[in-house]
CSV table of C-alpha atoms in Angstrom, one decimal:
chain,number,residue,atom,x,y,z
A,261,ASN,CA,-10.8,-3.7,-24.3
A,262,ALA,CA,-10.3,-5.7,-21.1
A,263,GLY,CA,-8.1,-3.0,-19.6
A,264,VAL,CA,-5.9,-4.3,-16.8
A,265,THR,CA,-6.4,-7.9,-15.8
A,266,GLN,CA,-4.7,-9.8,-12.9
A,267,THR,CA,-4.2,-13.6,-12.4
A,268,PRO,CA,-5.1,-15.2,-10.0
A,269,LYS,CA,-7.9,-13.5,-8.1
A,270,PHE,CA,-7.2,-15.4,-4.8
A,271,ARG,CA,-4.4,-17.5,-3.6
A,272,VAL,CA,-3.4,-19.1,-0.3
A,273,LEU,CA,0.3,-20.0,0.3
A,274,LYS,CA,2.2,-21.6,3.0
A,275,THR,CA,5.3,-19.9,4.5
A,276,GLY,CA,8.3,-20.5,2.2
A,277,GLN,CA,6.3,-21.3,-0.9
A,278,SER,CA,6.8,-19.3,-4.1
A,279,MET,CA,4.4,-17.9,-6.6
A,280,THR,CA,4.0,-15.4,-9.5
A,281,LEU,CA,1.3,-12.9,-10.0
A,282,LEU,CA,0.5,-12.0,-13.6
A,283,CYS,CA,-0.7,-8.6,-14.8
A,284,ALA,CA,-1.7,-7.9,-18.4
A,285,GLN,CA,-2.9,-4.7,-20.1
A,286,ASP,CA,-4.2,-4.2,-23.6
A,287,MET,CA,-4.0,-0.4,-23.7
A,288,ASN,CA,-0.3,-0.4,-25.0
A,289,HIS,CA,0.8,1.6,-21.9
A,290,GLU,CA,4.4,2.1,-21.3
A,291,TYR,CA,4.3,2.3,-17.5
A,292,MET,CA,3.2,-0.5,-15.2
A,293,TYR,CA,3.1,-0.8,-11.4
A,294,TRP,CA,2.6,-3.2,-8.6
A,295,TYR,CA,1.0,-2.1,-5.3
A,296,ARG,CA,0.0,-3.7,-2.1
A,297,GLN,CA,-2.9,-2.5,0.0
A,298,ASP,CA,-3.2,-3.3,3.7
A,299,PRO,CA,-5.8,-2.1,6.2
A,300,GLY,CA,-4.8,1.3,7.6
A,301,MET,CA,-1.8,1.6,5.3
A,302,GLY,CA,-3.2,2.7,2.0
A,303,LEU,CA,-1.7,1.7,-1.3
A,304,ARG,CA,2.1,1.3,-1.3
A,305,LEU,CA,4.3,0.9,-4.4
A,306,ILE,CA,6.3,-2.3,-4.6
A,307,HIS,CA,8.0,-2.1,-8.1
A,308,TYR,CA,7.3,-0.4,-11.3
A,309,SER,CA,8.4,-0.4,-14.9
A,310,VAL,CA,8.7,2.5,-17.4
A,311,GLY,CA,8.9,0.3,-20.4
A,312,GLU,CA,9.5,-3.2,-21.8
A,313,GLY,CA,12.6,-4.7,-20.3
A,314,THR,CA,12.9,-2.2,-17.5
A,315,THR,CA,12.1,-2.5,-13.7
A,316,ALA,CA,12.7,-0.3,-10.7
A,317,LYS,CA,12.1,-0.4,-7.0
A,318,GLY,CA,9.2,1.3,-5.3
A,319,GLU,CA,8.6,2.1,-1.6
A,320,VAL,CA,8.4,-1.5,-0.3
A,321,PRO,CA,10.4,-3.8,-2.7
A,322,ASP,CA,11.9,-6.3,-0.2
A,323,GLY,CA,10.9,-9.9,-0.7
A,324,TYR,CA,9.5,-9.3,-4.3
A,325,ASN,CA,10.9,-9.5,-7.7
A,326,VAL,CA,9.5,-8.4,-11.0
A,327,SER,CA,9.9,-8.8,-14.7
A,328,ARG,CA,8.7,-7.0,-17.9
A,329,LEU,CA,9.7,-9.2,-20.7
A,330,LYS,CA,6.7,-8.1,-22.9
A,331,LYS,CA,5.2,-4.6,-23.0
A,332,GLN,CA,1.7,-5.9,-22.1
A,333,ASN,CA,2.8,-8.1,-19.1
A,334,PHE,CA,4.2,-7.3,-15.7
A,335,LEU,CA,5.0,-10.2,-13.4
A,336,LEU,CA,5.4,-10.0,-9.6
A,337,GLY,CA,7.2,-12.9,-7.9
A,338,LEU,CA,7.5,-14.0,-4.3
A,339,GLU,CA,10.4,-16.3,-4.0
A,340,SER,CA,9.8,-17.3,-0.3
A,341,ALA,CA,6.4,-16.2,1.0
A,342,ALA,CA,6.1,-14.8,4.5
A,343,PRO,CA,3.0,-14.0,6.5
A,344,SER,CA,3.8,-10.3,6.3
A,345,GLN,CA,3.1,-10.6,2.6
A,346,THR,CA,-0.5,-11.3,3.2
A,347,SER,CA,-2.2,-8.5,1.4
A,348,VAL,CA,-4.3,-7.4,-1.6
A,349,TYR,CA,-2.0,-6.8,-4.6
A,350,PHE,CA,-3.0,-4.4,-7.4
A,351,CYS,CA,-1.5,-3.8,-10.8
A,352,ALA,CA,-1.8,-0.6,-12.7
A,353,SER,CA,-0.7,0.9,-15.9
A,354,ARG,CA,-0.6,4.4,-17.5
A,355,GLU,CA,0.6,6.3,-20.5
A,356,SER,CA,2.7,9.4,-20.1
A,357,ASP,CA,1.5,11.8,-17.4
A,358,ASN,CA,-2.1,10.5,-17.4
A,359,GLU,CA,-4.0,8.6,-14.8
A,360,GLN,CA,-3.2,5.1,-13.7
A,361,PHE,CA,-5.7,2.3,-14.6
A,362,PHE,CA,-6.0,-0.4,-11.9
A,363,GLY,CA,-6.7,-4.1,-12.2
A,364,PRO,CA,-9.2,-5.9,-9.9
A,365,GLY,CA,-6.7,-7.1,-7.5
A,366,THR,CA,-5.3,-10.4,-6.1
A,367,ARG,CA,-6.0,-11.4,-2.5
A,368,LEU,CA,-3.1,-13.3,-1.2
A,369,THR,CA,-3.0,-15.1,2.2
A,370,VAL,CA,0.3,-16.6,3.5
A,371,LEU,CA,-0.2,-19.1,6.4
B,292,GLU,CA,9.2,14.5,2.7
B,293,ASP,CA,6.3,14.1,0.3
B,294,GLN,CA,3.2,13.4,2.3
B,295,VAL,CA,-0.6,12.9,1.8
B,296,THR,CA,-3.2,13.0,4.6
B,297,GLN,CA,-6.9,12.4,4.1
B,298,SER,CA,-9.6,13.4,6.5
B,299,PRO,CA,-11.9,12.3,7.9
B,300,GLU,CA,-11.1,8.5,7.9
B,301,ALA,CA,-14.8,7.8,7.8
B,302,LEU,CA,-17.9,9.9,7.0
B,303,ARG,CA,-21.5,8.9,7.4
B,304,LEU,CA,-24.1,11.0,5.5
B,305,GLN,CA,-27.8,10.9,5.0
B,306,GLU,CA,-29.0,10.8,1.4
B,307,GLY,CA,-29.0,14.4,0.1
B,308,GLU,CA,-26.7,15.7,2.8
B,309,SER,CA,-23.8,17.5,1.1
B,310,SER,CA,-20.3,17.4,2.5
B,311,SER,CA,-16.6,17.6,1.7
B,312,LEU,CA,-13.6,15.2,1.9
B,313,ASN,CA,-10.2,16.7,2.5
B,314,CYS,CA,-6.7,15.8,1.2
B,315,SER,CA,-3.8,17.8,2.5
B,316,TYR,CA,-0.4,17.4,1.1
B,317,THR,CA,3.3,18.4,1.0
B,318,VAL,CA,5.3,17.7,-2.1
B,319,SER,CA,8.5,19.0,-3.6
B,320,GLY,CA,7.3,18.9,-7.2
B,321,LEU,CA,3.6,18.3,-7.9
B,322,ARG,CA,2.9,16.3,-11.0
B,323,GLY,CA,-0.9,16.1,-10.5
B,324,LEU,CA,-3.3,15.5,-7.6
B,325,PHE,CA,-5.5,12.5,-8.3
B,326,TRP,CA,-8.8,11.3,-6.9
B,327,TYR,CA,-9.9,7.7,-7.1
B,328,ARG,CA,-13.0,5.8,-5.9
B,329,GLN,CA,-12.7,2.3,-4.6
B,330,ASP,CA,-15.6,-0.1,-4.0
B,331,PRO,CA,-15.1,-3.1,-1.7
B,332,GLY,CA,-13.3,-5.9,-3.4
B,333,LYS,CA,-12.4,-3.9,-6.4
B,334,GLY,CA,-9.5,-1.8,-7.8
B,335,PRO,CA,-9.4,2.0,-7.6
B,336,GLU,CA,-11.4,3.8,-10.3
B,337,PHE,CA,-10.1,7.1,-11.6
B,338,LEU,CA,-12.2,10.2,-11.0
B,339,PHE,CA,-10.2,13.4,-11.5
B,340,THR,CA,-6.7,14.9,-12.0
B,341,LEU,CA,-5.9,18.4,-10.9
B,342,TYR,CA,-2.6,20.1,-11.8
B,343,SER,CA,-2.6,23.6,-10.5
B,344,ALA,CA,-4.0,25.7,-7.7
B,345,GLY,CA,-7.4,27.1,-8.5
B,346,GLU,CA,-8.3,24.3,-10.8
B,347,GLU,CA,-11.7,22.6,-10.4
B,348,LYS,CA,-13.3,19.6,-12.1
B,349,GLU,CA,-16.8,18.2,-11.8
B,350,LYS,CA,-18.5,14.9,-12.5
B,351,GLU,CA,-22.1,14.3,-11.7
B,352,ARG,CA,-22.5,15.0,-7.9
B,353,LEU,CA,-18.7,15.3,-7.4
B,354,LYS,CA,-16.5,18.4,-7.6
B,355,ALA,CA,-12.8,18.4,-6.9
B,356,THR,CA,-10.8,21.6,-6.1
B,357,LEU,CA,-7.1,22.3,-5.5
B,358,THR,CA,-5.1,24.8,-3.5
B,359,LYS,CA,-1.3,24.8,-2.9
B,360,LYS,CA,-1.7,22.8,0.3
B,361,GLU,CA,-4.9,20.8,-0.1
B,362,SER,CA,-7.7,19.4,-2.3
B,363,PHE,CA,-11.3,18.9,-1.5
B,364,LEU,CA,-13.8,16.5,-3.0
B,365,HIS,CA,-17.2,18.0,-2.6
B,366,ILE,CA,-20.2,15.7,-2.7
B,367,THR,CA,-23.5,17.4,-3.5
B,368,ALA,CA,-26.8,15.7,-2.6
B,369,PRO,CA,-25.2,12.3,-2.3
B,370,LYS,CA,-27.0,9.0,-3.0
B,371,PRO,CA,-26.4,5.6,-1.5
B,372,GLU,CA,-24.5,4.5,-4.7
B,373,ASP,CA,-21.9,7.1,-3.8
B,374,SER,CA,-20.9,5.0,-0.8
B,375,ALA,CA,-17.2,3.9,-1.4
B,376,THR,CA,-13.7,4.7,-0.2
B,377,TYR,CA,-12.3,7.8,-1.9
B,378,LEU,CA,-8.5,7.9,-2.3
B,379,CYS,CA,-6.3,10.9,-2.9
B,380,ALA,CA,-2.9,10.5,-4.5
B,381,LEU,CA,0.1,12.7,-5.4
B,382,GLY,CA,2.0,12.4,-8.6
B,383,ARG,CA,5.7,13.4,-8.0
B,384,GLY,CA,9.3,12.8,-8.9
B,385,SER,CA,10.9,12.3,-12.3
B,386,GLN,CA,8.7,9.3,-13.1
B,387,GLY,CA,5.4,10.8,-11.8
B,388,ASN,CA,4.9,7.9,-9.4
B,389,LEU,CA,1.9,8.2,-7.1
B,390,ILE,CA,1.8,8.3,-3.3
B,391,PHE,CA,-1.6,7.5,-1.8
B,392,GLY,CA,-3.4,8.7,1.2
B,393,LYS,CA,-5.2,6.2,3.4
B,394,GLY,CA,-8.6,7.1,2.1
B,395,THR,CA,-12.0,8.3,3.4
B,396,LYS,CA,-14.7,5.7,3.7
B,397,LEU,CA,-18.0,7.3,2.8
B,398,SER,CA,-21.3,5.8,3.7
B,399,VAL,CA,-24.6,7.3,2.4
B,400,LYS,CA,-27.7,6.1,4.1
B,401,PRO,CA,-31.1,6.3,2.4
């Protein structure tokens, strides 16, 4: 099993550009999450999904959209990137009340 | 308000020098206290989950304990490969979402 994978690993955008980050998991987990991690801030929840076709807002959802069209995939979109969205983005998944499994991260820089 | 505070922010140890990391918390309905390890440039890796006060779990040189207000991660005779950032997280709410502390960066020198 590959676990949780994220695409791409690195990306540089200019202000105003759009992009989509892809998260895939092969563990058949119901729950999926998107976090951002910034120096001195810890991991913060952006959006999450409790099953295929569902999405919900987390702690810092502004400027992001998500979709969960297939159970194994969770997409994070930035419609108009801003320098404040420079961060490392992590995807995670879990089943029921168990621990979350994290992907390797995407390092995004917005110029 | 649910809150997680980790201390210290950074800890430097000599190989073999045992110590403890602290995670203090306030939460309205605890659905697990989680410990993760994060190496530079990688995603967090799950270590332990504790659900009730008095519970303890061990893995190699690590032992996690839980009270009603805090959790400790005890590191016994650490080795350089234990160097990493250790994250504490609270599970709470109807969905069991996690809120993370800012982490403790542990460095173990040979």
